[in-house]
Coordinates of C-alpha atoms in Angstrom, one line a residue:
M1 CA -161.8 65.6 -153.7
F2 CA -163.7 65.9 -157.0
T3 CA -165.0 62.8 -158.6
R4 CA -164.7 62.5 -162.4
D5 CA -168.4 63.6 -162.9
R6 CA -167.9 66.6 -160.5
R7 CA -164.9 67.7 -162.5
W8 CA -167.0 67.8 -165.7
L9 CA -169.7 69.7 -163.8
A10 CA -167.2 72.2 -162.5
I11 CA -165.7 72.7 -165.9
G12 CA -169.2 73.3 -167.3
A13 CA -170.0 75.8 -164.7
M14 CA -166.8 77.7 -165.2
A15 CA -167.2 77.6 -169.0
A16 CA -170.7 78.9 -168.7
T17 CA -169.4 81.8 -166.5
L18 CA -167.0 82.7 -169.3
V19 CA -169.3 82.0 -172.3
A20 CA -172.5 83.7 -171.2
P21 CA -171.2 87.3 -171.3
W22 CA -169.5 86.5 -174.7
L23 CA -172.8 85.3 -176.1
V24 CA -174.6 88.4 -175.0
L25 CA -171.9 90.5 -176.9
Q26 CA -172.3 88.3 -180.0
L27 CA -176.1 88.5 -180.0
A28 CA -176.3 92.2 -179.2
P29 CA -172.9 93.8 -180.0
A30 CA -174.2 97.4 -180.1
T31 CA -176.2 97.1 -177.0
E32 CA -175.2 99.5 -174.2
F33 CA -175.4 98.1 -170.7
G34 CA -178.9 99.2 -169.6
Q35 CA -181.2 98.2 -166.7
S36 CA -179.8 95.5 -164.4
I37 CA -181.5 92.2 -164.3
C38 CA -180.2 91.4 -160.8
P39 CA -183.2 90.4 -158.7
H40 CA -181.8 92.1 -155.6
K41 CA -181.3 95.4 -157.4
M42 CA -184.7 95.1 -159.1
L43 CA -186.4 94.7 -155.7
T44 CA -184.4 97.1 -153.6
G45 CA -182.8 99.5 -156.0
F46 CA -179.4 98.8 -154.4
P47 CA -176.6 96.7 -156.0
C48 CA -175.8 93.3 -154.5
P49 CA -172.2 92.2 -154.0
G50 CA -172.1 90.6 -157.5
C51 CA -173.8 93.4 -159.4
G52 CA -171.7 94.4 -162.3
I53 CA -169.6 91.3 -162.7
T54 CA -171.2 90.2 -166.0
R55 CA -170.9 93.8 -167.3
S56 CA -167.3 93.7 -166.1
I57 CA -166.5 90.6 -168.1
M58 CA -168.4 92.0 -171.2
S59 CA -166.2 95.1 -171.0
L60 CA -163.1 93.0 -170.7
Y61 CA -164.1 91.0 -173.8
R62 CA -164.5 94.3 -175.6
G63 CA -161.0 95.2 -174.7
D64 CA -162.0 97.9 -172.2
V65 CA -160.0 97.0 -169.1
G66 CA -160.7 100.3 -167.4
G67 CA -164.5 99.8 -168.0
S68 CA -164.2 96.3 -166.7
L69 CA -162.6 97.5 -163.4
A70 CA -165.2 100.3 -163.2
Y71 CA -168.1 97.9 -163.4
H72 CA -166.7 95.4 -160.8
A73 CA -163.1 94.9 -159.6
F74 CA -163.7 91.1 -159.3
G75 CA -164.6 90.6 -163.0
I76 CA -161.0 90.1 -164.2
P77 CA -160.0 87.9 -161.3
L78 CA -163.1 85.8 -161.9
V79 CA -162.1 85.3 -165.6
L80 CA -158.6 84.3 -164.6
A81 CA -159.9 82.0 -161.9
C82 CA -162.3 80.2 -164.2
A83 CA -159.7 79.9 -167.0
T84 CA -157.2 78.5 -164.5
G85 CA -159.8 76.1 -163.0
I86 CA -160.8 74.8 -166.4
A87 CA -157.1 74.2 -167.3
L88 CA -156.4 72.5 -164.0
L89 CA -159.5 70.2 -164.0
A90 CA -159.1 69.4 -167.8
T91 CA -155.4 68.4 -167.1
E92 CA -156.6 66.2 -164.2
L93 CA -159.1 64.5 -166.5
A94 CA -156.6 64.0 -169.3
T95 CA -153.8 62.7 -167.1
G96 CA -155.8 60.8 -164.5
R97 CA -153.8 62.5 -161.8
T98 CA -155.0 64.7 -159.0
F99 CA -152.9 67.8 -158.4
S100 CA -152.5 69.6 -155.1
R101 CA -155.4 72.0 -154.7
A102 CA -154.7 72.9 -151.1
L103 CA -155.0 76.6 -152.0
L104 CA -158.4 76.1 -153.6
F105 CA -159.9 74.5 -150.5
D106 CA -158.1 76.6 -147.8
R107 CA -160.7 78.1 -145.4
R108 CA -158.4 81.0 -144.5
I109 CA -158.1 82.0 -148.1
A110 CA -161.8 81.7 -148.6
G111 CA -162.5 83.7 -145.5
A112 CA -160.0 86.4 -146.6
L113 CA -161.6 86.6 -150.0
A114 CA -165.1 86.9 -148.5
L115 CA -163.9 89.7 -146.3
I116 CA -162.3 91.5 -149.3
L117 CA -165.5 91.1 -151.3
G118 CA -167.6 92.3 -148.3
G119 CA -165.4 95.4 -147.8
Y120 CA -165.5 96.1 -151.5
H121 CA -169.3 95.9 -151.4
V122 CA -169.5 98.2 -148.4
A123 CA -167.3 100.8 -150.2
R124 CA -169.4 100.4 -153.4
L125 CA -172.6 100.9 -151.4
C126 CA -171.2 104.1 -149.8
Q127 CA -170.3 105.4 -153.2
F128 CA -173.7 104.4 -154.5
L129 CA -175.5 106.2 -151.7
A130 CA -173.3 109.3 -152.2
S131 CA -174.2 109.5 -155.9
H132 CA -177.9 108.6 -155.9
D133 CA -181.0 110.2 -154.3
L134 CA -184.1 108.3 -153.3
D135 CA -185.8 108.9 -156.7
S136 CA -182.9 107.6 -158.7
I137 CA -182.7 104.5 -156.5
L138 CA -186.4 103.8 -157.0
R139 CA -186.0 104.2 -160.8
E140 CA -183.5 101.4 -160.7
S141 CA -186.0 99.1 -159.0
I142 CA -189.4 97.7 -159.9
W143 CA -191.0 100.3 -157.6
R144 CA -190.5 103.2 -159.9

């Protein structure tokens, strides 16, 4: 179970996940999504399983649900999960009660989500390889 301090830490982490893309949009609203800053993509030229989630959230904040899903299908579920987590933990802090979080800590659910993300990543890699040649992959890395 979470201690009081860990609840605050978890709320802060989830809030940062939601606020960081919003801040980027506020600081550079006209900026198009250019070169990735993902260390994995910069080194290899290939996207990692999380590549595109920030852009997905930024598109969602702009009101572009289709663009959000195009960047990464897990962006919208991540926003919903963070908002739900913040609400749950804040309610626990306010009431002093611990609510049933069996679903949040179920290993089978976590394993299923990991398999879904892995399958999604493999499908994205196949699509990426089909639409990029070696030169374009190198241009997306530091080895250009």
